[in-house]
Coordinates of N, CA, C and O in Angstrom, one line a residue:
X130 N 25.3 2.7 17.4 CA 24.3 3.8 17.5 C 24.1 4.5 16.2 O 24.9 4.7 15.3
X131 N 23.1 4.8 16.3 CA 22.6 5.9 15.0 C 21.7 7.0 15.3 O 20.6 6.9 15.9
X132 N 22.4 8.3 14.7 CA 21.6 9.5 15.1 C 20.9 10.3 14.0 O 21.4 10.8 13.0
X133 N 19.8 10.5 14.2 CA 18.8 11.1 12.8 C 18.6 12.5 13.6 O 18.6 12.9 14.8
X134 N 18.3 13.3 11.9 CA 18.5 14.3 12.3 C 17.5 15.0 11.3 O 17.6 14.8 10.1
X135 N 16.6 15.6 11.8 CA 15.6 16.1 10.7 C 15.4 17.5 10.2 O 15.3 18.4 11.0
X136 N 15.2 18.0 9.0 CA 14.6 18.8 8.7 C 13.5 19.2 7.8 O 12.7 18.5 7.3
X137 N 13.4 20.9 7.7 CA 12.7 20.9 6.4 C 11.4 21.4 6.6 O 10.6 21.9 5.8
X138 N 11.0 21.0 8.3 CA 9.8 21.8 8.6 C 9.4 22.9 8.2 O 10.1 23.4 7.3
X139 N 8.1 23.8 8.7 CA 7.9 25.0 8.5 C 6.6 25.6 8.3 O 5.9 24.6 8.1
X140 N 6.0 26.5 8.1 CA 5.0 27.2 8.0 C 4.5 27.0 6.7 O 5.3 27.1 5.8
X141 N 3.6 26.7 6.5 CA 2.5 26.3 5.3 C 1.2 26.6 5.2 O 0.4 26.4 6.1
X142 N 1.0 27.2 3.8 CA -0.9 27.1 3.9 C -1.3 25.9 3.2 O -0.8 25.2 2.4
X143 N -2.8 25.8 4.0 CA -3.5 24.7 3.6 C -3.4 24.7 1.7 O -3.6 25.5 0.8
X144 N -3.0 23.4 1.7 CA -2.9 22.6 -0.1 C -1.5 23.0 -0.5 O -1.2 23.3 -1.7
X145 N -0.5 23.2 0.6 CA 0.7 23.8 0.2 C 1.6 22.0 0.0 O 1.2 20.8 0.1
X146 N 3.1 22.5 -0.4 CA 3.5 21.6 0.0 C 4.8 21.5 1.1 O 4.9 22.5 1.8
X147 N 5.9 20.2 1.5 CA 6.8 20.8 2.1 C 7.6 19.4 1.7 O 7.2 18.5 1.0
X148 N 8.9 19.4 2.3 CA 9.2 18.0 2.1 C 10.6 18.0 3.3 O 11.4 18.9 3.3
X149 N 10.6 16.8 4.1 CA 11.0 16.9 5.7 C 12.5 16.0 4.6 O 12.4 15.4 3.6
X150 N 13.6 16.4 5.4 CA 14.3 15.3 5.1 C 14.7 14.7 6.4 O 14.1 14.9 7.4
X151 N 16.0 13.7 6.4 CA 16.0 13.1 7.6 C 17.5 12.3 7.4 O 17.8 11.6 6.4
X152 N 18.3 12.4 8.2 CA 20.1 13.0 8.1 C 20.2 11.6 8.9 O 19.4 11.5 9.8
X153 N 20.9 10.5 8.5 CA 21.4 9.2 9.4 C 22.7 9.4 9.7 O 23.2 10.0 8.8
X154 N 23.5 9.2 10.6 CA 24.9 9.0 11.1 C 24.8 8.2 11.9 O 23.8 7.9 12.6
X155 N 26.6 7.5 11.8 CA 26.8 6.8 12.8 C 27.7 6.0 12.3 O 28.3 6.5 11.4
X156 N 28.0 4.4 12.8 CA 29.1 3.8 12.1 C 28.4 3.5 11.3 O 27.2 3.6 11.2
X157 N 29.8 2.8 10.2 CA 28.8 2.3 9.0 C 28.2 0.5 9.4 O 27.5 0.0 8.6
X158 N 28.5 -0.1 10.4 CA 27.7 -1.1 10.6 C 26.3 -0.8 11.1 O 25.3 -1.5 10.7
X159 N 26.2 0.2 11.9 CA 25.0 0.9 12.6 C 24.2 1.2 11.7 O 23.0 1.1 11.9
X160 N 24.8 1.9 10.2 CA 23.9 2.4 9.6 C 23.3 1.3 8.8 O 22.1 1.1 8.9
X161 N 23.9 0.8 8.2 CA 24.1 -1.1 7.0 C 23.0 -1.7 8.3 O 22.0 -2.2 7.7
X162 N 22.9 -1.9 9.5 CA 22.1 -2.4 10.2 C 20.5 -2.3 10.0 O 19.6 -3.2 10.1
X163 N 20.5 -1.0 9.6 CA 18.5 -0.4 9.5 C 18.5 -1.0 8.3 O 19.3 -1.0 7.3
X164 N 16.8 -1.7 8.6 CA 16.2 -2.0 7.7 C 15.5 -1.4 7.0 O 15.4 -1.3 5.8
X165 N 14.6 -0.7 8.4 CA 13.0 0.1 7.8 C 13.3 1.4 8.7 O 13.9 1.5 9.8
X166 N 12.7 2.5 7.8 CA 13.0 4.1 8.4 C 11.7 4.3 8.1 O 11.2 3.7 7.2
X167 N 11.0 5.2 8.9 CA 9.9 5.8 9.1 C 9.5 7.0 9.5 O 10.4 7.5 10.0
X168 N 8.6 7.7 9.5 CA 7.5 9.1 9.8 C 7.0 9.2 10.8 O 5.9 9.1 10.2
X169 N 6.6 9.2 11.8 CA 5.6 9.6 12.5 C 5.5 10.8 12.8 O 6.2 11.6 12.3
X170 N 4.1 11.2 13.7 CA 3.7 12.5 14.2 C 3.3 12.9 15.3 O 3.2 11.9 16.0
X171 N 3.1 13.6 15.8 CA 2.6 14.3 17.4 C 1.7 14.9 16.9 O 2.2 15.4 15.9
X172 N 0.2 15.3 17.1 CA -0.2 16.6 17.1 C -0.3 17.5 18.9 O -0.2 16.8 19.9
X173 N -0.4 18.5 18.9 CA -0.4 19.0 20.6 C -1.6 18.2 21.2 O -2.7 18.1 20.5
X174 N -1.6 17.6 22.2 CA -2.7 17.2 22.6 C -2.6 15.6 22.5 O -2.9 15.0 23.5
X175 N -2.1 14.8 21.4 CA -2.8 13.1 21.2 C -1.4 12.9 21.2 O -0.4 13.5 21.6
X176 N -1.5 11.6 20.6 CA -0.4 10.2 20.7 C 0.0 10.1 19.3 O -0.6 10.2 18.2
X177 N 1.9 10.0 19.7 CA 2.2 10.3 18.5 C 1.7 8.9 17.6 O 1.4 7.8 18.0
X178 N 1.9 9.5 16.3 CA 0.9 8.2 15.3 C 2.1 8.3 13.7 O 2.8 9.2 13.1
X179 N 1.9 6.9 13.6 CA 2.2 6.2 12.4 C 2.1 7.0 11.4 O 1.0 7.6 11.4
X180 N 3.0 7.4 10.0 CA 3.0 8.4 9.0 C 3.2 7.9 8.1 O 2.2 7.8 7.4
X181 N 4.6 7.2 7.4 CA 4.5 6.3 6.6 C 6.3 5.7 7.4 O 7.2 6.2 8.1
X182 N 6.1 4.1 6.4 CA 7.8 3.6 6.6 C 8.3 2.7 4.8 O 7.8 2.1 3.8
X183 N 9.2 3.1 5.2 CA 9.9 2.3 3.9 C 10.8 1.2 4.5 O 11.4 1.4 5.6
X184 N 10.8 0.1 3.8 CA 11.8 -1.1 4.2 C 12.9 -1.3 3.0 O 12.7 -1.8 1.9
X185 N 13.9 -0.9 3.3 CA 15.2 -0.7 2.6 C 15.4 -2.1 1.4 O 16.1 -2.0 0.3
X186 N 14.9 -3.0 1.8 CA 15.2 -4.4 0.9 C 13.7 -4.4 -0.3 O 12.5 -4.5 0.0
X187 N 14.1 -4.2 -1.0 CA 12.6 -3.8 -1.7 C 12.1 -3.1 -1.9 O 11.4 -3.3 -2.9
X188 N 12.2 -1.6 -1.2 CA 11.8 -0.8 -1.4 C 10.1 -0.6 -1.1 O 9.5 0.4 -1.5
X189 N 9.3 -1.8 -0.2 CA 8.3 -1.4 0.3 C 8.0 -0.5 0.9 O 8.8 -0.1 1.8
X190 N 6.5 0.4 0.7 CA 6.2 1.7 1.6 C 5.0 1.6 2.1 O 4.2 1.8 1.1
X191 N 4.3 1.5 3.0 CA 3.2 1.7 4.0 C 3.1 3.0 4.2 O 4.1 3.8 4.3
X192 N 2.2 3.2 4.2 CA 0.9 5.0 4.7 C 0.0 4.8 5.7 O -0.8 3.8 6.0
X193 N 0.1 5.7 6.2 CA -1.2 5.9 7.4 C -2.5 6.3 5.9 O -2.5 7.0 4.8
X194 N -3.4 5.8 6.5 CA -5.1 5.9 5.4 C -4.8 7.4 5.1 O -4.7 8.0 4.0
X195 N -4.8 8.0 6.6 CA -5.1 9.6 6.4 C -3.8 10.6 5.5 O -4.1 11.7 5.1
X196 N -2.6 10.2 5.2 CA -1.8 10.6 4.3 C -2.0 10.0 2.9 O -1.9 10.7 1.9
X197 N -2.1 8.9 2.7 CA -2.4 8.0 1.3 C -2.3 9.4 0.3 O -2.6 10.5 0.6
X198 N -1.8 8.7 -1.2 CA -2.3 10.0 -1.8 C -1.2 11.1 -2.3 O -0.6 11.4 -3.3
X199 N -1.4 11.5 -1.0 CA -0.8 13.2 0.0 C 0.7 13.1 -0.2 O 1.3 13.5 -1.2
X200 N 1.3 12.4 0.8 CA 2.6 11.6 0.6 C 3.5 11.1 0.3 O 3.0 10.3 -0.5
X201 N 4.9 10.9 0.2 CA 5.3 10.0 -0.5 C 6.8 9.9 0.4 O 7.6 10.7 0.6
X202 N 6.8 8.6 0.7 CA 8.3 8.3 1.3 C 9.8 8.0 0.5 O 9.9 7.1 -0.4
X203 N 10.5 8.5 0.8 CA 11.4 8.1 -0.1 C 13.3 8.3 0.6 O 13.4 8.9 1.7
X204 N 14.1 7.9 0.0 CA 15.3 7.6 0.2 C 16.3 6.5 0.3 O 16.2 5.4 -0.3
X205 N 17.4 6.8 1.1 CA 18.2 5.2 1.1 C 18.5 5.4 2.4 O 17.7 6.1 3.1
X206 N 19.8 4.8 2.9 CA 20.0 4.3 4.4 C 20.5 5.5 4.9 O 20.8 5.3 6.1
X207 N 20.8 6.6 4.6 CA 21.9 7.8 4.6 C 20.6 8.8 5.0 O 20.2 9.1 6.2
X208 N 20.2 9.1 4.2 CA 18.9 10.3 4.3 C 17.3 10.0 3.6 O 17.0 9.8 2.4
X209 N 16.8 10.0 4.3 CA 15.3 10.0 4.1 C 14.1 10.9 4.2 O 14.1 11.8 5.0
X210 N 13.3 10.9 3.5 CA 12.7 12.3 2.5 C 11.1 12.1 3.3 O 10.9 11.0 3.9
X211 N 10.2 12.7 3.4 CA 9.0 12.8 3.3 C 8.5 13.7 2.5 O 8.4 14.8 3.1
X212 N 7.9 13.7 0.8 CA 7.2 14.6 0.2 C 5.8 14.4 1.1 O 5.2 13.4 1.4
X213 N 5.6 16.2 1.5 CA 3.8 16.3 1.8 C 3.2 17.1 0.9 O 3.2 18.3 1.3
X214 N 2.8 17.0 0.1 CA 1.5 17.6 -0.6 C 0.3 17.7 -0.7 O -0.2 16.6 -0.7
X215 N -0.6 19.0 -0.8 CA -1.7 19.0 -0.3 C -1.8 18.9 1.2 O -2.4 17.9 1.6
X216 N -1.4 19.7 2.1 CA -1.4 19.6 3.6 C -2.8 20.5 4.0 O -3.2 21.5 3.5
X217 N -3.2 20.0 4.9 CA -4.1 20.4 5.5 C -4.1 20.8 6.8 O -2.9 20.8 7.2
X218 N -4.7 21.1 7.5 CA -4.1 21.6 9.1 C -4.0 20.5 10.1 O -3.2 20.4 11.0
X219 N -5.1 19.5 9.8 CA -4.9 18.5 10.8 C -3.3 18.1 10.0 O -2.5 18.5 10.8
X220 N -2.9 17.8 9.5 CA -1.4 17.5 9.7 C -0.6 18.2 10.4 O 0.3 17.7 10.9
X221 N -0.8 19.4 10.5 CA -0.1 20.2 11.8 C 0.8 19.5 12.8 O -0.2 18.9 13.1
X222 N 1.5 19.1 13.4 CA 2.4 18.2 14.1 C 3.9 18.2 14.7 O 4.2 19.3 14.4
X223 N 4.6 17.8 15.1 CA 5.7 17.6 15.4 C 5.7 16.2 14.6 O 5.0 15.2 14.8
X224 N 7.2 16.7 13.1 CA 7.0 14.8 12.9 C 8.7 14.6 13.2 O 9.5 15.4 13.4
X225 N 8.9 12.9 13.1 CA 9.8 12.4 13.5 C 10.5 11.5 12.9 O 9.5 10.8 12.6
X226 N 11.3 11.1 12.6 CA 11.9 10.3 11.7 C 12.7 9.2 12.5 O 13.6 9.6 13.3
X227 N 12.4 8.0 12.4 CA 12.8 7.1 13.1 C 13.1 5.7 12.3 O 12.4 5.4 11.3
X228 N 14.3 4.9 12.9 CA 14.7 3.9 12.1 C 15.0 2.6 13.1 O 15.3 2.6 14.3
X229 N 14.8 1.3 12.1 CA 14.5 0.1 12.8 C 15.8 -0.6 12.3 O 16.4 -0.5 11.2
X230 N 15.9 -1.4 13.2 CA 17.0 -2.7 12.8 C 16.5 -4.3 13.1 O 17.3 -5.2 13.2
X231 N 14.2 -4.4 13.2 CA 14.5 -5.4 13.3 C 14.0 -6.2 12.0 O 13.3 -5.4 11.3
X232 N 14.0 -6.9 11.9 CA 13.6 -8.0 10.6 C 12.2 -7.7 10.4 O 12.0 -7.4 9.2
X233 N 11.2 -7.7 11.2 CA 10.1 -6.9 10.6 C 9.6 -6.0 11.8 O 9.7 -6.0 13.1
X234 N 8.8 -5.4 10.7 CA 8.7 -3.8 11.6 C 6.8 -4.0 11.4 O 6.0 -4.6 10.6
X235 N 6.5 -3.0 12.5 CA 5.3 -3.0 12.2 C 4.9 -1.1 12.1 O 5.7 -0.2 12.2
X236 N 3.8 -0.9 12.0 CA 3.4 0.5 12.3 C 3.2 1.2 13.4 O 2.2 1.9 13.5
X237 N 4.1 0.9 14.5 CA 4.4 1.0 16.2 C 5.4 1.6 16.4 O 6.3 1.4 15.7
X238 N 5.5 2.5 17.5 CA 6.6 3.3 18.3 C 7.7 2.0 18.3 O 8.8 1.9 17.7
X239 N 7.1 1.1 19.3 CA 7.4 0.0 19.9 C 9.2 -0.4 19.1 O 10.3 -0.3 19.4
X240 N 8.6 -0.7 17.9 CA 9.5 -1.5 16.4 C 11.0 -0.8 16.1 O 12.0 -1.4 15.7
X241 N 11.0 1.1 16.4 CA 11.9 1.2 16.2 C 12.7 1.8 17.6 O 12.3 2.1 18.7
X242 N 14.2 1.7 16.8 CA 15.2 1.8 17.8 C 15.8 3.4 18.0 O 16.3 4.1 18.9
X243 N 15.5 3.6 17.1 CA 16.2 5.0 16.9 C 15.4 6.5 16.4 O 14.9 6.7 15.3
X244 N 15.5 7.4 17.5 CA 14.6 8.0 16.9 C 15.7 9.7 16.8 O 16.7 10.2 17.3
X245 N 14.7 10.1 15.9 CA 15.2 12.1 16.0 C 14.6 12.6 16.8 O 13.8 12.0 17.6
X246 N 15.0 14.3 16.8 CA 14.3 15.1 17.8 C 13.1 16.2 17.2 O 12.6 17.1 17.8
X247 N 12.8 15.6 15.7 CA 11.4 16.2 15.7 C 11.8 17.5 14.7 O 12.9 18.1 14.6
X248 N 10.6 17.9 13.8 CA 10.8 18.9 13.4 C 9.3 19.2 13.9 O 8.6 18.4 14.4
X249 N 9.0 20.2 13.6 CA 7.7 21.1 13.5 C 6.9 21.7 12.1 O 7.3 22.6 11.4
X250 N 5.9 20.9 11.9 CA 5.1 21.8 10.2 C 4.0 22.2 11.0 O 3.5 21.5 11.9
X251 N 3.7 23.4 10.6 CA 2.2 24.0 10.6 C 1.4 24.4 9.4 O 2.0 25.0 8.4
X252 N 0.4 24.2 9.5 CA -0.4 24.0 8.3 C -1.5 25.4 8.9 O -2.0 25.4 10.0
X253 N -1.7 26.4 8.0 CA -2.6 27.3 8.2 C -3.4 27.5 7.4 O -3.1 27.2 6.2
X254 N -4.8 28.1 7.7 CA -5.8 28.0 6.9 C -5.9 29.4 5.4 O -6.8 29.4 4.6

């Protein structure tokens, strides 16, 4: 088992920045296990959605279109970072930090196994 733990949220004005981190525990096979850790989001109202993921072998990183840019994922298997800069209000969200153990991952809830309990950013105008 592996438990993430997020922070770092918080109140922002629009073109601010913030940066979420994201706390892994557990055994160390559980943790040596994840491949790919990832972002997602909630806004009130929709389905949570795809933010960005890193795949630990390589160091590949995928973006949602609407973050590109903005963004930047970063860390190792321990703790994982989301720089936001330039936020805008549609980012507004509950985001979540979640990690996978399978060989390939896609940009889906579905993919990972393990998820946190969310922080909260608000973005004001």
């Amino acid at each position: 088992q592996v438990q993430l733990v997020e922070s770092g949220g918080g109140l922002v004005q629009a073109g601010g920045s913030l940066r979420l981190s994201c706390a892994a525990s557990g055994r160390t096979f559980s943790i040596n296990s994840i491949n790919t850790m990832g972002w997602f989001r909630q806004a009130p109202g929709k389905e949570r959605e795809f933010v960005a993921r890193i795949q630990w072998i390589g160091g590949t990183t995928y973006y949602a279109d609407s973050v590109k840019g903005r963004f930047t994922i970063s860390g190792n298997q321990n703790t994982l970072y989301l720089q936001m800069n330039s936020l805008r209000p549609e980012d507004t969200a509950v985001y979540y930090c979640a990690a996978s153990g399978l060989a390939r991952v896609r940009n889906i809830q579905n993919d990972y196994n393990y998820w946190g309990q969310g922080t909260q950013v608000t973005v004001s105008l």
